[in-house]
Short mmCIF file of C-alpha atoms in Angstrom, two decimals:
data_model
loop_
_atom_site.label_atom_id
_atom_site.label_comp_id
_atom_site.label_asym_id
_atom_site.label_seq_id
_atom_site.Cartn_x
_atom_site.Cartn_y
_atom_site.Cartn_z
CA MET A 1 -28.94 -1.56 -0.04
CA ALA A 2 -28.68 -2.56 3.59
CA LEU A 3 -26.14 -4.62 5.47
CA GLN A 4 -27.23 -7.83 7.11
CA SER A 5 -25.19 -9.68 9.74
CA ARG A 6 -26.10 -12.64 11.93
CA ARG A 7 -28.59 -10.51 13.86
CA ALA A 8 -31.36 -9.11 11.65
CA ALA A 9 -31.67 -5.33 11.45
CA GLY A 10 -35.45 -5.41 11.34
CA ARG A 11 -36.22 -2.26 13.31
CA ALA A 12 -38.20 0.58 11.76
CA PRO A 13 -36.08 3.07 9.79
CA PHE A 14 -35.42 6.53 11.14
CA VAL A 15 -34.98 9.89 9.43
CA PHE A 16 -31.37 11.08 9.55
CA LEU A 17 -29.68 14.33 8.52
CA ALA A 18 -25.98 15.18 8.27
CA LEU A 19 -23.46 17.81 7.33
CA LEU A 20 -20.76 15.79 5.65
CA ALA A 21 -18.11 18.19 4.43
CA SER A 22 -16.15 18.59 7.65
CA VAL A 23 -16.35 15.12 9.16
CA ALA A 24 -15.71 12.51 6.45
CA CYS A 25 -13.19 11.63 3.73
CA GLY A 26 -14.72 10.98 0.32
CA SER A 27 -16.20 12.48 -2.81
CA GLY A 28 -19.97 12.39 -2.41
CA GLU A 29 -22.27 14.04 -4.88
CA ALA A 30 -23.62 16.67 -2.49
CA ALA A 31 -22.08 20.11 -2.17
CA PRO A 32 -20.46 21.06 1.15
CA GLY A 33 -23.02 21.88 3.79
CA THR A 34 -25.88 20.08 2.05
CA ALA A 35 -28.28 18.13 4.26
CA LEU A 36 -28.73 14.58 3.03
CA THR A 37 -31.32 11.91 3.72
CA THR A 38 -30.73 8.24 4.42
CA ALA A 39 -31.15 7.47 0.75
CA GLN A 40 -27.98 9.45 0.09
CA ALA A 41 -25.67 9.21 3.09
CA GLY A 42 -25.54 9.21 6.87
CA VAL A 43 -26.05 11.17 9.97
CA PRO A 44 -25.43 12.37 13.40
CA ALA A 45 -28.78 12.73 15.08
CA PRO A 46 -31.63 10.28 14.55
CA VAL A 47 -35.18 11.59 14.82
CA LEU A 48 -36.77 8.57 16.45
CA ASP A 49 -40.38 9.65 16.04
CA GLN A 50 -40.44 10.09 12.25
CA PRO A 51 -40.68 6.73 10.45
CA LEU A 52 -39.44 6.78 6.89
CA ALA A 53 -41.40 4.78 4.33
CA GLN A 54 -39.15 3.08 1.79
CA PRO A 55 -38.99 -0.14 -0.22
CA GLU A 56 -37.46 -3.21 1.38
CA PRO A 57 -33.70 -2.90 0.66
CA GLU A 58 -31.48 -5.59 -0.75
CA ARG A 59 -29.71 -7.44 2.05
CA ILE A 60 -25.93 -7.92 1.92
CA ASP A 61 -24.51 -10.74 4.03
CA ILE A 62 -21.47 -9.44 5.93
CA SER A 63 -21.13 -12.22 8.49
CA ASP A 64 -17.60 -13.05 7.26
CA LEU A 65 -16.48 -9.49 6.62
CA GLY A 66 -14.07 -7.32 8.59
CA HIS A 67 -12.92 -7.52 12.21
CA VAL A 68 -15.36 -7.91 15.06
CA ARG A 69 -15.54 -7.33 18.79
CA GLY A 70 -18.28 -7.58 21.38
CA ASN A 71 -21.40 -9.71 21.82
CA PRO A 72 -22.89 -10.87 18.47
CA GLU A 73 -26.34 -10.80 20.08
CA ALA A 74 -26.04 -7.21 21.33
CA PRO A 75 -29.11 -5.02 20.69
CA ILE A 76 -27.03 -2.53 18.69
CA GLN A 77 -25.09 -3.78 15.68
CA VAL A 78 -22.53 -1.41 14.14
CA VAL A 79 -20.57 -1.83 10.91
CA GLU A 80 -17.79 0.74 10.56
CA PHE A 81 -16.25 1.43 7.16
CA THR A 82 -12.86 3.05 7.64
CA ASP A 83 -9.83 3.98 5.56
CA PHE A 84 -6.41 3.93 7.24
CA GLY A 85 -5.46 6.94 5.11
CA CYS A 86 -8.42 9.10 6.13
CA GLY A 87 -7.69 11.81 8.68
CA TYR A 88 -11.26 11.74 9.97
CA CYS A 89 -11.01 7.98 10.54
CA LYS A 90 -7.86 8.62 12.56
CA GLN A 91 -9.73 11.33 14.48
CA PHE A 92 -12.54 8.91 15.33
CA HIS A 93 -10.07 6.20 16.34
CA ASP A 94 -7.95 8.53 18.48
CA ASN A 95 -10.71 10.53 20.17
CA THR A 96 -13.88 8.45 20.24
CA TRP A 97 -13.40 4.73 19.68
CA GLY A 98 -11.73 3.85 22.98
CA THR A 99 -14.57 5.24 25.11
CA LEU A 100 -17.26 3.66 22.93
CA GLU A 101 -15.45 0.34 23.21
CA ARG A 102 -15.30 0.53 27.01
CA ASN A 103 -18.83 1.85 27.56
CA TYR A 104 -20.81 -0.03 24.93
CA VAL A 105 -18.85 -2.85 23.28
CA ASP A 106 -17.15 -4.34 26.33
CA THR A 107 -20.42 -4.12 28.28
CA GLY A 108 -22.32 -6.18 25.71
CA LYS A 109 -24.55 -3.35 24.44
CA VAL A 110 -22.95 -3.00 20.99
CA PHE A 111 -21.47 -5.49 18.55
CA TRP A 112 -18.88 -3.70 16.39
CA ARG A 113 -17.58 -4.77 13.00
CA THR A 114 -14.72 -2.77 11.39
CA VAL A 115 -14.26 -3.00 7.62
CA HIS A 116 -11.58 -1.28 5.58
CA PHE A 117 -12.85 0.70 2.59
CA ASN A 118 -10.32 2.31 0.28
CA VAL A 119 -12.00 5.52 -0.88
CA GLY A 120 -9.24 6.02 -3.48
CA MET A 121 -7.96 9.34 -2.16
CA PHE A 122 -4.83 8.33 -0.25
CA LYS A 123 -1.51 6.99 -1.45
CA ASN A 124 -0.66 3.52 -0.11
CA ALA A 125 -4.04 3.10 1.65
CA GLN A 126 -4.71 -0.24 -0.06
CA ASP A 127 -1.33 -1.56 1.06
CA ALA A 128 -2.03 -0.27 4.57
CA ALA A 129 -5.20 -2.39 4.60
CA VAL A 130 -3.20 -5.40 3.41
CA ALA A 131 -0.69 -4.74 6.21
CA GLY A 132 -3.57 -4.95 8.66
CA GLU A 133 -4.68 -8.27 7.17
CA CYS A 134 -1.12 -9.60 7.42
CA ALA A 135 -1.11 -8.65 11.11
CA PHE A 136 -4.39 -10.49 11.57
CA ALA A 137 -3.08 -13.55 9.74
CA GLN A 138 -0.09 -13.68 12.05
CA GLY A 139 -1.67 -12.92 15.40
CA GLY A 140 -5.44 -12.63 15.18
CA GLN A 141 -7.58 -9.76 16.37
CA GLN A 142 -5.13 -8.50 18.99
CA ARG A 143 -2.36 -8.02 16.43
CA TRP A 144 -4.78 -6.37 13.99
CA ASP A 145 -5.83 -3.93 16.70
CA GLU A 146 -2.20 -3.13 17.49
CA MET A 147 -1.40 -2.73 13.80
CA ARG A 148 -4.34 -0.38 13.37
CA VAL A 149 -3.02 1.82 16.19
CA GLY A 150 0.39 1.92 14.52
CA LEU A 151 -0.97 2.58 11.04
CA PHE A 152 -3.01 5.55 12.23
CA ALA A 153 -0.07 6.86 14.28
CA ALA A 154 2.22 6.70 11.22
CA GLN A 155 -0.46 7.86 8.78
CA ARG A 156 1.29 11.06 7.73
CA GLU A 157 4.53 9.15 7.02
CA TRP A 158 3.22 6.37 4.77
CA LYS A 159 0.77 8.62 2.93
CA GLY A 160 3.59 10.94 1.95
CA THR A 161 6.06 8.49 0.43
CA ASP A 162 6.54 6.47 -2.72
CA ASP A 163 8.03 3.62 -0.69
CA ALA A 164 5.78 2.81 2.26
CA GLY A 165 7.09 -0.75 2.70
CA PRO A 166 9.77 0.09 5.30
CA ILE A 167 7.26 2.12 7.30
CA PHE A 168 4.74 -0.72 7.34
CA GLU A 169 7.51 -3.12 8.38
CA ARG A 170 8.53 -0.82 11.24
CA VAL A 171 4.92 -0.56 12.42
CA ALA A 172 4.63 -4.35 12.22
CA ARG A 173 7.74 -4.83 14.39
CA GLU A 174 6.40 -2.32 16.91
CA ALA A 175 3.15 -4.31 16.99
CA GLY A 176 5.12 -7.41 17.93
CA LEU A 177 4.92 -9.17 14.56
CA ASP A 178 7.61 -11.40 13.10
CA ALA A 179 9.28 -9.22 10.47
CA SER A 180 10.15 -12.02 8.02
CA ALA A 181 6.66 -13.48 8.09
CA PHE A 182 5.17 -10.02 7.66
CA GLN A 183 7.34 -9.28 4.63
CA ALA A 184 6.38 -12.59 3.04
CA CYS A 185 2.72 -11.89 3.66
CA MET A 186 2.90 -8.43 2.11
CA GLY A 187 4.35 -10.03 -1.00
CA ASN A 188 1.45 -12.49 -1.24
CA ARG A 189 -1.25 -10.69 -3.18
CA ASP A 190 -3.83 -13.31 -2.23
CA VAL A 191 -3.96 -11.56 1.13
CA GLU A 192 -5.47 -8.59 -0.69
CA GLU A 193 -8.62 -10.58 -1.53
CA PRO A 194 -10.51 -9.74 1.69
CA VAL A 195 -9.64 -6.08 1.15
CA ARG A 196 -10.97 -6.17 -2.42
CA PHE A 197 -14.10 -7.93 -1.20
CA ALA A 198 -14.64 -5.29 1.50
CA ASN A 199 -14.24 -2.51 -1.06
CA ASP A 200 -16.84 -4.17 -3.30
CA VAL A 201 -19.34 -4.58 -0.45
CA ALA A 202 -18.88 -0.94 0.59
CA ARG A 203 -19.58 0.29 -2.94
CA ARG A 204 -22.63 -1.97 -3.28
CA ALA A 205 -23.94 -0.60 0.01
CA GLY A 206 -23.56 2.96 -1.29
CA VAL A 207 -20.69 4.02 0.97
CA ARG A 208 -19.03 7.11 -0.51
CA GLY A 209 -16.94 8.39 2.36
CA THR A 210 -15.18 7.34 5.54
CA PRO A 211 -15.82 6.87 8.30
CA THR A 212 -19.30 5.54 7.60
CA PHE A 213 -21.20 3.56 10.24
CA TYR A 214 -24.22 1.35 9.70
CA VAL A 215 -26.14 1.22 12.98
CA ASN A 216 -28.71 -1.56 13.01
CA GLY A 217 -28.63 -1.38 9.23
CA TYR A 218 -28.97 2.38 8.77
CA PRO A 219 -26.14 4.77 7.81
CA VAL A 220 -24.39 7.36 9.94
CA GLN A 221 -21.54 9.18 8.22
CA GLY A 222 -18.66 11.11 9.65
CA ALA A 223 -16.32 11.33 12.65
CA LEU A 224 -19.02 12.52 14.99
CA PRO A 225 -18.07 13.53 18.54
CA LEU A 226 -18.31 11.05 21.38
CA GLU A 227 -21.34 12.84 22.81
CA ALA A 228 -23.32 12.33 19.59
CA PHE A 229 -22.58 8.60 19.46
CA SER A 230 -23.35 8.18 23.16
CA GLU A 231 -26.69 9.98 22.89
CA PHE A 232 -27.59 7.99 19.77
CA PHE A 233 -26.74 4.63 21.38
CA ASP A 234 -28.50 5.51 24.62
CA ARG A 235 -31.69 6.42 22.76
CA LEU A 236 -31.59 3.17 20.80
CA LEU A 237 -31.06 1.20 24.00
CA GLU A 238 -33.97 3.01 25.66
CA ALA A 239 -36.21 2.24 22.67
CA GLU A 240 -35.09 -1.39 22.80
CA ALA A 241 -35.91 -1.61 26.52
CA GLU A 242 -39.31 0.02 26.04
CA GLY A 243 -40.09 -2.39 23.22
CA ALA A 244 -39.13 -5.37 25.35
CA ALA A 245 -41.23 -4.10 28.26
CA GLY A 246 -44.23 -3.52 26.03
#
C-alpha cells in the first residue's frame, strides 16, 4: 500500500535498503541486521538510479490524518509514524527534527505530517497519544507540539508506572493547558477515535516499527542521523529541479 495526501506521490519508485535493528521500535519479521527492500520496510539511503518495477499500490487517503506543518504544495511530502513510547522516536525528535524543521519545513521544501502509531510495546503509549489529541483539542497545533515535547521528556516516567494520569496532567500544565479541561478530555474516550484510526491506517500501510517515514509515498524506517535525512532530501530536491528544468 502507499499513502496518498493532497499532493500526488507520482514519482518513480527507488530502491531502498536498511538495517532496522538498531534504529526503530517494533517487531518486524526480519532478523537483526537483515537488509530489507521497499516491499518489506524502509531505508536510509535511496539509490536514485535504480528504478524498481512493481504493481500500482493501493492508495490510502491521509488528508485528514495526523498533525501537519509546512507548505502543502512542497516538492517533498513526508508522513512520519511515531510512538510517544519509542526511544528511537524520542531520539529522532530530540536530535534531528528541529534542524529538519528549520532547514526544510519552514523554508517550504518539505510538507511534514506526524501520525501517532501505537506499536503495542510500551505501557501507556495509547493514553499518551490521547493526551496529545487532548492538547490539540484545547489549543491547536502549538499546544500539540508543546505536549509532544513534554511527553518525550517524561517518557521514562509514564512508561514505568501503572498510573500515568498524574504525569500526563503535569505535562499538560507545563504545556500551558487548562488542567480541568484536560482531565475531562482524557475521560472522553471519543477523543481516542483519531488515534485508533491512525493505528489502522499504519497497519494497512504495512508499518511495523517506529519511527517510519513515508517520503513522497515510499518508506524510510528508523531514527536515521540528520546527515542521512539532509542528503536524502537534497538529492530529491535536485532531482525535482532537474525534472522541472528538463
